[in-house]
Short mmCIF file of C-alpha atoms and ligand atoms in Angstrom, two decimals:
data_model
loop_
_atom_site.label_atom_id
_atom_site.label_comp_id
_atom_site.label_asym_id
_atom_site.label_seq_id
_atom_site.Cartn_x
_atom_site.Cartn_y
_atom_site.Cartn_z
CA UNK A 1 109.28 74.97 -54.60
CA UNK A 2 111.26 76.82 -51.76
CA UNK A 3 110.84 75.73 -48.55
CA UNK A 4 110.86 77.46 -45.09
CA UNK A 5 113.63 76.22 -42.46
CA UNK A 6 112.50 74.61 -39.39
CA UNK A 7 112.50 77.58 -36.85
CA UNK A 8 110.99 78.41 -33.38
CA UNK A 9 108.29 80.55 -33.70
CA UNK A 10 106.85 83.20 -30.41
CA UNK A 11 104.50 85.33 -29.87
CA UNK A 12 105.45 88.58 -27.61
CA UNK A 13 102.17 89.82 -26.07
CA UNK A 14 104.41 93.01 -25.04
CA UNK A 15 107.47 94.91 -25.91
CA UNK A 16 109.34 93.84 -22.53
CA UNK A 17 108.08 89.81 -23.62
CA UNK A 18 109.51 90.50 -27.10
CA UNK A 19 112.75 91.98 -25.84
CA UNK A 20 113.13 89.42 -23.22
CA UNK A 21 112.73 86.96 -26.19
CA UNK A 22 115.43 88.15 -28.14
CA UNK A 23 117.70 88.48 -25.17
CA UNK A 24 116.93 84.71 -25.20
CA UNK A 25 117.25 83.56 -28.94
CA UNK A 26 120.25 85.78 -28.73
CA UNK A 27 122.32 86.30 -32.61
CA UNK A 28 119.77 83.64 -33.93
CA UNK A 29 116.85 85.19 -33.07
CA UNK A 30 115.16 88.09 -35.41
CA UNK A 31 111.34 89.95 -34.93
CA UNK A 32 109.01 89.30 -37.77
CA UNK A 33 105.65 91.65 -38.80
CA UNK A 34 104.06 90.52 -41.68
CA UNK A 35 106.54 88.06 -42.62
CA UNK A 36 106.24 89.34 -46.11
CA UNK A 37 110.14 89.80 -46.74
CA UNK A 38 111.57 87.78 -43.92
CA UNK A 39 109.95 84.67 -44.91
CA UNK A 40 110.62 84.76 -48.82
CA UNK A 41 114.31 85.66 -47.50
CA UNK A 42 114.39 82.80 -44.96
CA UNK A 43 113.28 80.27 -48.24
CA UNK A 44 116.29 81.47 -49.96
CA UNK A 45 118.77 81.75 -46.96
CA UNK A 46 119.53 85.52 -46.79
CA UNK A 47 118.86 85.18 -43.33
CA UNK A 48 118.44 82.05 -40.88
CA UNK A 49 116.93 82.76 -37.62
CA UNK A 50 116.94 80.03 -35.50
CA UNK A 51 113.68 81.71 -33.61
CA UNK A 52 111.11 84.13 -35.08
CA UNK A 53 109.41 86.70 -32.58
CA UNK A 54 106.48 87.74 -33.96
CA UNK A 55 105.21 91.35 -32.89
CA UNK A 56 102.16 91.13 -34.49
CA UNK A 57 100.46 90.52 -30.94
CA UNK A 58 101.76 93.77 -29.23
CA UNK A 59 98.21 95.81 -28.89
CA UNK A 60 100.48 99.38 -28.96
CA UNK A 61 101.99 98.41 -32.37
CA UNK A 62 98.56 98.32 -33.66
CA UNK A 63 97.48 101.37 -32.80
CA UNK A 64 97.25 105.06 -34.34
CA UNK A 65 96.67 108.04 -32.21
CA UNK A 66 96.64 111.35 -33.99
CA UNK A 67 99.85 111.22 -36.12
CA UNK A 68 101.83 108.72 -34.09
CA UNK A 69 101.51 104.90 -35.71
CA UNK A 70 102.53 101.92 -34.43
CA UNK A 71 104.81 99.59 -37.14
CA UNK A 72 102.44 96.58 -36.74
CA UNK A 73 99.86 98.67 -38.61
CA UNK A 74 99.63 97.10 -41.75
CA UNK A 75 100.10 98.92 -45.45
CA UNK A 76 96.21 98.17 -46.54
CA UNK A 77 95.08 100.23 -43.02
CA UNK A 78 97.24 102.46 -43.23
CA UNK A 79 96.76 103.89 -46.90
CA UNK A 80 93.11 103.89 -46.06
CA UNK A 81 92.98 106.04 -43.31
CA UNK A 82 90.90 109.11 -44.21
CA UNK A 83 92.45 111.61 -41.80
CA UNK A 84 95.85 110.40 -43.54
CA UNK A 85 94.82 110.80 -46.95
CA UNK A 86 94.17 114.37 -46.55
CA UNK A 87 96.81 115.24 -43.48
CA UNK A 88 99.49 112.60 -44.85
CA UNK A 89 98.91 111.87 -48.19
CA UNK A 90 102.00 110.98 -49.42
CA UNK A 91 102.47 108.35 -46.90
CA UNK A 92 99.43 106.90 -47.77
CA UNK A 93 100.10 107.23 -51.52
CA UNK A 94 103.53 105.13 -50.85
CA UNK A 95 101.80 102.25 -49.15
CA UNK A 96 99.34 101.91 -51.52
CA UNK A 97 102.06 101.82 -54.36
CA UNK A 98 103.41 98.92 -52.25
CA UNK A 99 102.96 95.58 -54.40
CA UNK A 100 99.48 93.87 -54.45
CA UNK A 101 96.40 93.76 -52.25
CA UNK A 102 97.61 90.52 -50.87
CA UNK A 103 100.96 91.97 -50.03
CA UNK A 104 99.44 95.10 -48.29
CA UNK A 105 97.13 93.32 -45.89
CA UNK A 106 100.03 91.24 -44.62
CA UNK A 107 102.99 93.59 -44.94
CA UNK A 108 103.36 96.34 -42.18
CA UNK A 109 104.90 100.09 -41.72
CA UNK A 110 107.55 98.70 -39.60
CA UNK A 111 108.74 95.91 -41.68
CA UNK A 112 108.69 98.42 -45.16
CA UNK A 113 110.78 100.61 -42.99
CA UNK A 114 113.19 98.11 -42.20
CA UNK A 115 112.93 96.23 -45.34
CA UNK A 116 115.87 94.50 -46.61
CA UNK A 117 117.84 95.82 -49.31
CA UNK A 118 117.48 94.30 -52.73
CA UNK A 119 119.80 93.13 -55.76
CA UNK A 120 119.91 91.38 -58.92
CA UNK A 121 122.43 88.82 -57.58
CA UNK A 122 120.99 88.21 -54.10
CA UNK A 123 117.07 87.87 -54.73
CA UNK A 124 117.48 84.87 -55.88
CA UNK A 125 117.34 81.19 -54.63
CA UNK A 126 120.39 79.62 -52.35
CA UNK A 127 121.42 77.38 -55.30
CA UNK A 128 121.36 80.28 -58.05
CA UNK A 129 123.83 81.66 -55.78
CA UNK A 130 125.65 79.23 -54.73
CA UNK A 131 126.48 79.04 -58.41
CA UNK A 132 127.95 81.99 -58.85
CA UNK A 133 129.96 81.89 -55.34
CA UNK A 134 127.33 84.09 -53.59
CA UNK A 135 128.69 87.41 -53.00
CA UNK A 136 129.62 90.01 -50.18
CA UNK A 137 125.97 90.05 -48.65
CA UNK A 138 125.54 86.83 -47.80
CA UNK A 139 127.68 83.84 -47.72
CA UNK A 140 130.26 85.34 -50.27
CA UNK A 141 133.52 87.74 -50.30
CA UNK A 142 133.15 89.26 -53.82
CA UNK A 143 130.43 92.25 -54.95
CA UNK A 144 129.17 90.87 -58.87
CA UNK A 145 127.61 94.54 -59.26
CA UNK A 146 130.97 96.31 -58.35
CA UNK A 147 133.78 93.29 -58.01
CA UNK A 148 136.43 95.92 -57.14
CA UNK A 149 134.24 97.59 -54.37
CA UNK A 150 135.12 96.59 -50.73
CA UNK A 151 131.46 97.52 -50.14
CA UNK A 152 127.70 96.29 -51.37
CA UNK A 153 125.73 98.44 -53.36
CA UNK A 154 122.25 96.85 -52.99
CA UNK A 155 119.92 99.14 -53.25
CA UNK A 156 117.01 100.92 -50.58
CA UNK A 157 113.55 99.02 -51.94
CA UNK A 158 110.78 100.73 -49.42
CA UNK A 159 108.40 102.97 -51.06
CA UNK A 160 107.38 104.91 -47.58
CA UNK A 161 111.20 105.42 -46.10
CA UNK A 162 111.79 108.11 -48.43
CA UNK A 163 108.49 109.63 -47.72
CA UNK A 164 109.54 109.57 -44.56
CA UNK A 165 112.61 111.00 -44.90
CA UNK A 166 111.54 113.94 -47.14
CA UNK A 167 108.86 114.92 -44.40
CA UNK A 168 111.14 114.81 -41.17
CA UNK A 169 108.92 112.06 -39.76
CA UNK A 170 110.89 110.49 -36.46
CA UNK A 171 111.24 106.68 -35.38
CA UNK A 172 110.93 105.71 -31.96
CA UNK A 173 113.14 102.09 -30.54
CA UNK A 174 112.86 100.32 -27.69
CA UNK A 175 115.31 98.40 -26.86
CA UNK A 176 117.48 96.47 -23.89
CA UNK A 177 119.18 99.85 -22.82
CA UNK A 178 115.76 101.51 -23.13
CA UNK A 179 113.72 104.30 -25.59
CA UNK A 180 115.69 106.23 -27.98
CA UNK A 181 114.07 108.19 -30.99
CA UNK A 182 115.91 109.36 -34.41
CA UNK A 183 115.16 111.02 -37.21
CA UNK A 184 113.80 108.88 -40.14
CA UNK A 185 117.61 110.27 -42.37
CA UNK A 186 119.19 108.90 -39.76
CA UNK A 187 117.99 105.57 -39.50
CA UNK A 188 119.77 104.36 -42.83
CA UNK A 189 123.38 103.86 -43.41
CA UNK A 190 124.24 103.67 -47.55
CA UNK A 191 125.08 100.16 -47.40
CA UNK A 192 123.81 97.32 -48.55
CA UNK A 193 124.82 95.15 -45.53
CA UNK A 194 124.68 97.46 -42.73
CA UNK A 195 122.01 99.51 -44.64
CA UNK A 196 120.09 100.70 -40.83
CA UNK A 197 121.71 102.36 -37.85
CA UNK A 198 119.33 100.14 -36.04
CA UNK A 199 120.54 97.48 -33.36
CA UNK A 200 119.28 94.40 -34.26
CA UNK A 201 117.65 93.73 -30.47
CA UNK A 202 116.53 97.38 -31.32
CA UNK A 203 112.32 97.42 -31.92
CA UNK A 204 111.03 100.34 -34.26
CA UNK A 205 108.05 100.56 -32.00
CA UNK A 206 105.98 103.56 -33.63
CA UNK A 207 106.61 106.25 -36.51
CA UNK A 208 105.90 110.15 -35.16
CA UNK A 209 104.95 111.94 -38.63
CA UNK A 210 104.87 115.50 -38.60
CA UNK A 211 101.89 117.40 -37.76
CA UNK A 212 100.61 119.10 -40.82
CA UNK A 213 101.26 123.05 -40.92
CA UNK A 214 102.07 124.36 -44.01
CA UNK A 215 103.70 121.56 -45.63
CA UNK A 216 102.84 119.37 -48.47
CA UNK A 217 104.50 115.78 -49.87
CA UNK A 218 104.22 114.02 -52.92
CA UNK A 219 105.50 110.44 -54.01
CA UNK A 220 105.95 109.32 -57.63
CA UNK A 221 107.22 105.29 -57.96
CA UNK A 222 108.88 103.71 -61.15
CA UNK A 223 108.69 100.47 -61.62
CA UNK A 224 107.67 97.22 -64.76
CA UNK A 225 104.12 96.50 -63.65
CA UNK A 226 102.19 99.04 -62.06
CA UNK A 227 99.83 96.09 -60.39
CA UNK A 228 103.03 94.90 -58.69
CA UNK A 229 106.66 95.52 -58.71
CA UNK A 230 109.39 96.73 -56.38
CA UNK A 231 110.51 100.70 -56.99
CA UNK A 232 113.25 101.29 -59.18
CA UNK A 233 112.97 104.97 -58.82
CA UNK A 234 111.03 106.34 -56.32
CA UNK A 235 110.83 110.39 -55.38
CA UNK A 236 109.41 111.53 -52.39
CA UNK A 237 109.19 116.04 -52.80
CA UNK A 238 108.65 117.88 -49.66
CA UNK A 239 107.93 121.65 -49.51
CA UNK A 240 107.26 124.03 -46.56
CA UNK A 241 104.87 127.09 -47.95
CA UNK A 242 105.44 130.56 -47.23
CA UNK A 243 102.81 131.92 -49.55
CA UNK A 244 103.42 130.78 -53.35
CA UNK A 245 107.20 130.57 -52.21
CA UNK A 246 109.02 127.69 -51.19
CA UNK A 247 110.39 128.45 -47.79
CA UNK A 248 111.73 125.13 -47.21
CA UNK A 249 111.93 121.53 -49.27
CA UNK A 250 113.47 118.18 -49.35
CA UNK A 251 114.02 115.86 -52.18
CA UNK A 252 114.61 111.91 -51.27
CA UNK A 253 115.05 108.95 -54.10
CA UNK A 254 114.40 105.70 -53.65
CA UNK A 255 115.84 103.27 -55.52
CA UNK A 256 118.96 104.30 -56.53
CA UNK A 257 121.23 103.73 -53.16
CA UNK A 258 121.44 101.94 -50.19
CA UNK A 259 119.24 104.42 -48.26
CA UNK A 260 116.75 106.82 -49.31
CA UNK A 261 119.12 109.60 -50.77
CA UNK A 262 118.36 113.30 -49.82
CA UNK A 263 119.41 115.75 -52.36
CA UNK A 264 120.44 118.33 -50.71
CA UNK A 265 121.18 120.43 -54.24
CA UNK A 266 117.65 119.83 -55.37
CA UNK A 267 116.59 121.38 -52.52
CA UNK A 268 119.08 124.27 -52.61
CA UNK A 269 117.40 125.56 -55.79
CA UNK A 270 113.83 125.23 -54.75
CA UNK A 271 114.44 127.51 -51.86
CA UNK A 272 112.94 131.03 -51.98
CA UNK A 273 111.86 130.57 -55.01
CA UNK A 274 108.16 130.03 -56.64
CA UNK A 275 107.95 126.68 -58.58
CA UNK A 276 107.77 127.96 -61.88
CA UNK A 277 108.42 125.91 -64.68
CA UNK A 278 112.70 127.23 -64.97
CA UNK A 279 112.91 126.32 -60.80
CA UNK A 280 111.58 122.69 -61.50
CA UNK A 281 113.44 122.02 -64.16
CA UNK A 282 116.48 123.02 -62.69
CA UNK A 283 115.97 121.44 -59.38
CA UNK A 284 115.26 118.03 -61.72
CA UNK A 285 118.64 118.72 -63.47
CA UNK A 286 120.44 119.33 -59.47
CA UNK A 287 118.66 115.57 -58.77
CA UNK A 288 119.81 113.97 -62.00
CA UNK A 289 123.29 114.23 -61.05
CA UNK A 290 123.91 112.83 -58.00
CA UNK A 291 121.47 109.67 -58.84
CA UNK A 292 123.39 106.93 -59.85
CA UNK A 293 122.00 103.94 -59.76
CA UNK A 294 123.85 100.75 -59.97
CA UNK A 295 122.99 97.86 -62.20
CA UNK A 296 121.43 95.46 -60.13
CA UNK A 297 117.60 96.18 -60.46
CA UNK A 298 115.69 96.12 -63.35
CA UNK A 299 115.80 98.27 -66.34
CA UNK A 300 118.51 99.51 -67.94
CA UNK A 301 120.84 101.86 -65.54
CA UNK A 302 121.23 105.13 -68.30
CA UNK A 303 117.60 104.83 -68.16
CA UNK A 304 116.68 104.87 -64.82
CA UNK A 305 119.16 107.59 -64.28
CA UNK A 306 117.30 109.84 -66.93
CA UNK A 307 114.23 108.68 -64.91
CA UNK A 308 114.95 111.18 -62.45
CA UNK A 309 114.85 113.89 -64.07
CA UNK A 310 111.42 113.14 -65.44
CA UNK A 311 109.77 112.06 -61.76
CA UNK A 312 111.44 114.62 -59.55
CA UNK A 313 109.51 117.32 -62.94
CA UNK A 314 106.31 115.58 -61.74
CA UNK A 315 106.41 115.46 -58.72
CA UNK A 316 107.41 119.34 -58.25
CA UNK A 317 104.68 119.86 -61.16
CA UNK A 318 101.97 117.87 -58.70
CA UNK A 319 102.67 120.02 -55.66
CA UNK A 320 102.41 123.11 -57.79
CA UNK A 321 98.93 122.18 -58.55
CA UNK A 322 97.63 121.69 -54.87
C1 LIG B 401 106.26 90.09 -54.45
C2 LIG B 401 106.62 91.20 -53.50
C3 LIG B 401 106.50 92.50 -53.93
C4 LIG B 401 106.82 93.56 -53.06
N1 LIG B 401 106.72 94.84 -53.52
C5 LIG B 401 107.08 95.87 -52.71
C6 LIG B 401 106.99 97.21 -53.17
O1 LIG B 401 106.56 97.48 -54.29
N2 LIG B 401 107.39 98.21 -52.34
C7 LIG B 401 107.87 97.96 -51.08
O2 LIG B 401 108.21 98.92 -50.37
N3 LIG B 401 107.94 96.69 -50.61
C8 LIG B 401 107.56 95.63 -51.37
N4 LIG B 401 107.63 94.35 -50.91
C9 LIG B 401 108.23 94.09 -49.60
C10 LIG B 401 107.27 93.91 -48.42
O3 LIG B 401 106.13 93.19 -48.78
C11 LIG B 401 106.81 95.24 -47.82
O4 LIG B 401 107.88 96.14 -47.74
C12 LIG B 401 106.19 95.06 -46.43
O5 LIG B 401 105.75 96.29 -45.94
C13 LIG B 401 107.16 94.46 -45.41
O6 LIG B 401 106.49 94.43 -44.16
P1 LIG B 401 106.38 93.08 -43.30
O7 LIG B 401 105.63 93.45 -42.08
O8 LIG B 401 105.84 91.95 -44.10
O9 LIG B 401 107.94 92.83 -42.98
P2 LIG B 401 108.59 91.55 -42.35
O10 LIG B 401 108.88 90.57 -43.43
O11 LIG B 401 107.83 91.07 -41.18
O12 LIG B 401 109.95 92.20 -41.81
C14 LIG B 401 110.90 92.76 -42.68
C15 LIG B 401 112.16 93.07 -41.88
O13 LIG B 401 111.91 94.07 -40.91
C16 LIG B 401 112.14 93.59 -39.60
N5 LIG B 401 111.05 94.17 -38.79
C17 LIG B 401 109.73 94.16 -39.09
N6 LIG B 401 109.04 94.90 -38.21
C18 LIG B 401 109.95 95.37 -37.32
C19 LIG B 401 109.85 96.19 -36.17
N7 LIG B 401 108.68 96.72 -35.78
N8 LIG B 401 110.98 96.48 -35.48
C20 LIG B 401 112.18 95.97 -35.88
N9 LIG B 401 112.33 95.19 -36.97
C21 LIG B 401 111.23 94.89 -37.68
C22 LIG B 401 112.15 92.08 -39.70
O14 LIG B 401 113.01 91.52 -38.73
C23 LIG B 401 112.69 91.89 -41.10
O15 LIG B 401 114.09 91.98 -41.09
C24 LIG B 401 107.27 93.28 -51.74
C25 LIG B 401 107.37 91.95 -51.32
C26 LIG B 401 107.04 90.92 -52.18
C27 LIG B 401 107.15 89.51 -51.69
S1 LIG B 402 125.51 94.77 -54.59
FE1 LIG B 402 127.15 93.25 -54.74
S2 LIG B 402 127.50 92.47 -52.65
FE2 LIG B 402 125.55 93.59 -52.69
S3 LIG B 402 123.99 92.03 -53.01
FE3 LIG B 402 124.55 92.83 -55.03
S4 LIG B 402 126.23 91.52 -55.78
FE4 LIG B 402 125.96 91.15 -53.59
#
């Protein structure tokens, strides 16, 4: 059985107590929500906080108000929120997609958005690594998936972040210097280390999703068991309306970089254009070349690659239908 560290754990009862906390732990110190992929990542040593802040206590984290949520809200509330399943619901579609029941009344919209990113040779216990000589990510100089790449190539794992990508939702931080709010695209970098453009004394205090006028979002998720598994694919479609036409759209995978990827020449072809059954399939055959995922999840890579062209046909065939 793995076994937690010894670590110091604190309650913040506000953002300033939280901050002032970290200022404290300093390096050692990280924030924790639900706990639900620090703590299995703490058994196996990705990362080794000497003190744990828990923001679970901060009553503004918990709170919705119109289309503004805090990140402590967890996945289970969230995907059950019936203003959000008719205003939002692809994000509530993605958190219920999220693993199990257990996993979604625990895990929160903060921590999926900051979620670390996940690999074949690093999800796995310190001593499975430590055979191998660990890699790039942690502990290690060499990248198994890629061993000529100066870079890792572990790959994005959320199911909302591209939803929240493709729908221009916007992340607000607190942190020592004070507010600061970004766009959800750029809050990821495509790396596997340095994978968000986050500080890490940086708090992702609330999500600000787009008021709906004339847009719709769908989410499709690949994955083994449909009861419980990471995405291997995921595609979040975006369109803005004018009439039958597409005036606007975004297409974002999951699962097959180190950030949510926008495909900007899926998009290109959707534009102006009714989604007819030619426009979607070429838009799936603009997504199907730039996805390239790397072989370090599961399923076979050729596979999941021809995966995209089947999801990004659904979900463009879904929001044809609404
Ligand atoms: C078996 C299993 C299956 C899973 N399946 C899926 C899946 O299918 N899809 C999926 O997307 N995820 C999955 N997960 C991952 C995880 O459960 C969810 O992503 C969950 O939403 C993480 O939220 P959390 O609050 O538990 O994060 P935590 O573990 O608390 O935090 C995760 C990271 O985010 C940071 N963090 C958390 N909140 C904040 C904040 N407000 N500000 C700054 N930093 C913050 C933490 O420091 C930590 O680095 C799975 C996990 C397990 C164990
Ligand atoms: S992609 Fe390479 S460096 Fe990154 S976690 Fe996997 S093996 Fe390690």
């Amino acid at each position: 059985m793995l076994r937690l560290p010894t670590f110091t754990y604190l309650q913040a009862r506000s953002l300033a107590d939280a901050l002032r906390m970290k200022a404290d732990a300093g390096p050692d110190g990280m924030f924790v929500a639900g706990g639900t992929d620090l703590y299995p990542n703490m058994k196996r040593r990705h990362q080794e906080p000497r003190t744990v802040i828990s923001l679970m206590g901060i009553p503004e984290l918990g709170q919705v108000e119109r289309w503004n949520v805090g990140t402590c809200v967890t996945l289970s509330t969230l995907s059950n929120l019936p203003s959000f399943q008719l205003s939002h619901s692809a994000v509530t579609t993605a958190a219920r997609l999220v693993s199990t029941p257990l996993l979604r009344n625990m895990g929160t919209l903060g921590g999926n958005l900051c979620l670390d990113t996940r690999c074949n040779y690093y999800n796995q216990s310190y001593e499975w690594r430590k055979a191998i000589d660990f890699c790039m990510k942690k502990d290690g100089a060499i990248c198994w998936v890629a061993p000529s790449s100066p870079r890792c190539w572990a790959v994005s794992s959320s199911d909302i972040a591209p939803v929240m990508v493709a729908i221009g939702a916007e992340y607000r931080l607190v942190g020592p210097q004070g507010e600061r709010v970004v766009p959800a695209g750029r809050f990821y970098h495509n790396d596997g280390i340095n994978y968000l453009t986050k500080q890490p004394d940086e708090i992702l205090a609330e999500v600000r999703l787009p008021a709906p006028d004339g847009w719709d979002a769908v989410y499709h998720k690949l994955r083994r068991r449909g009861s419980f598994d990471f995405p291997v694919l995921g595609v979040a479609a975006w369109v803005k309306w004018n009439g039958k036409k597409v005036a606007d759209a975004r297409i974002v995978l999951g699962g097959v970089a180190s950030w949510p990827q926008e495909i900007p020449e899926a998009a290109a072809v959707l534009k102006d254009a009714a989604l007819s059954d030619d426009i979607i399939e070429s838009a799936a055959d603009a997504a199907y070349r730039p996805s390239k995922p790397m072989d370090n999840t599961d399923f076979d890579l050729s596979w999941r690659k021809q995966m995209t062209r089947v999801y990004v046909t659904r979900a463009l065939e879904e929001l044809r239908t609404r």
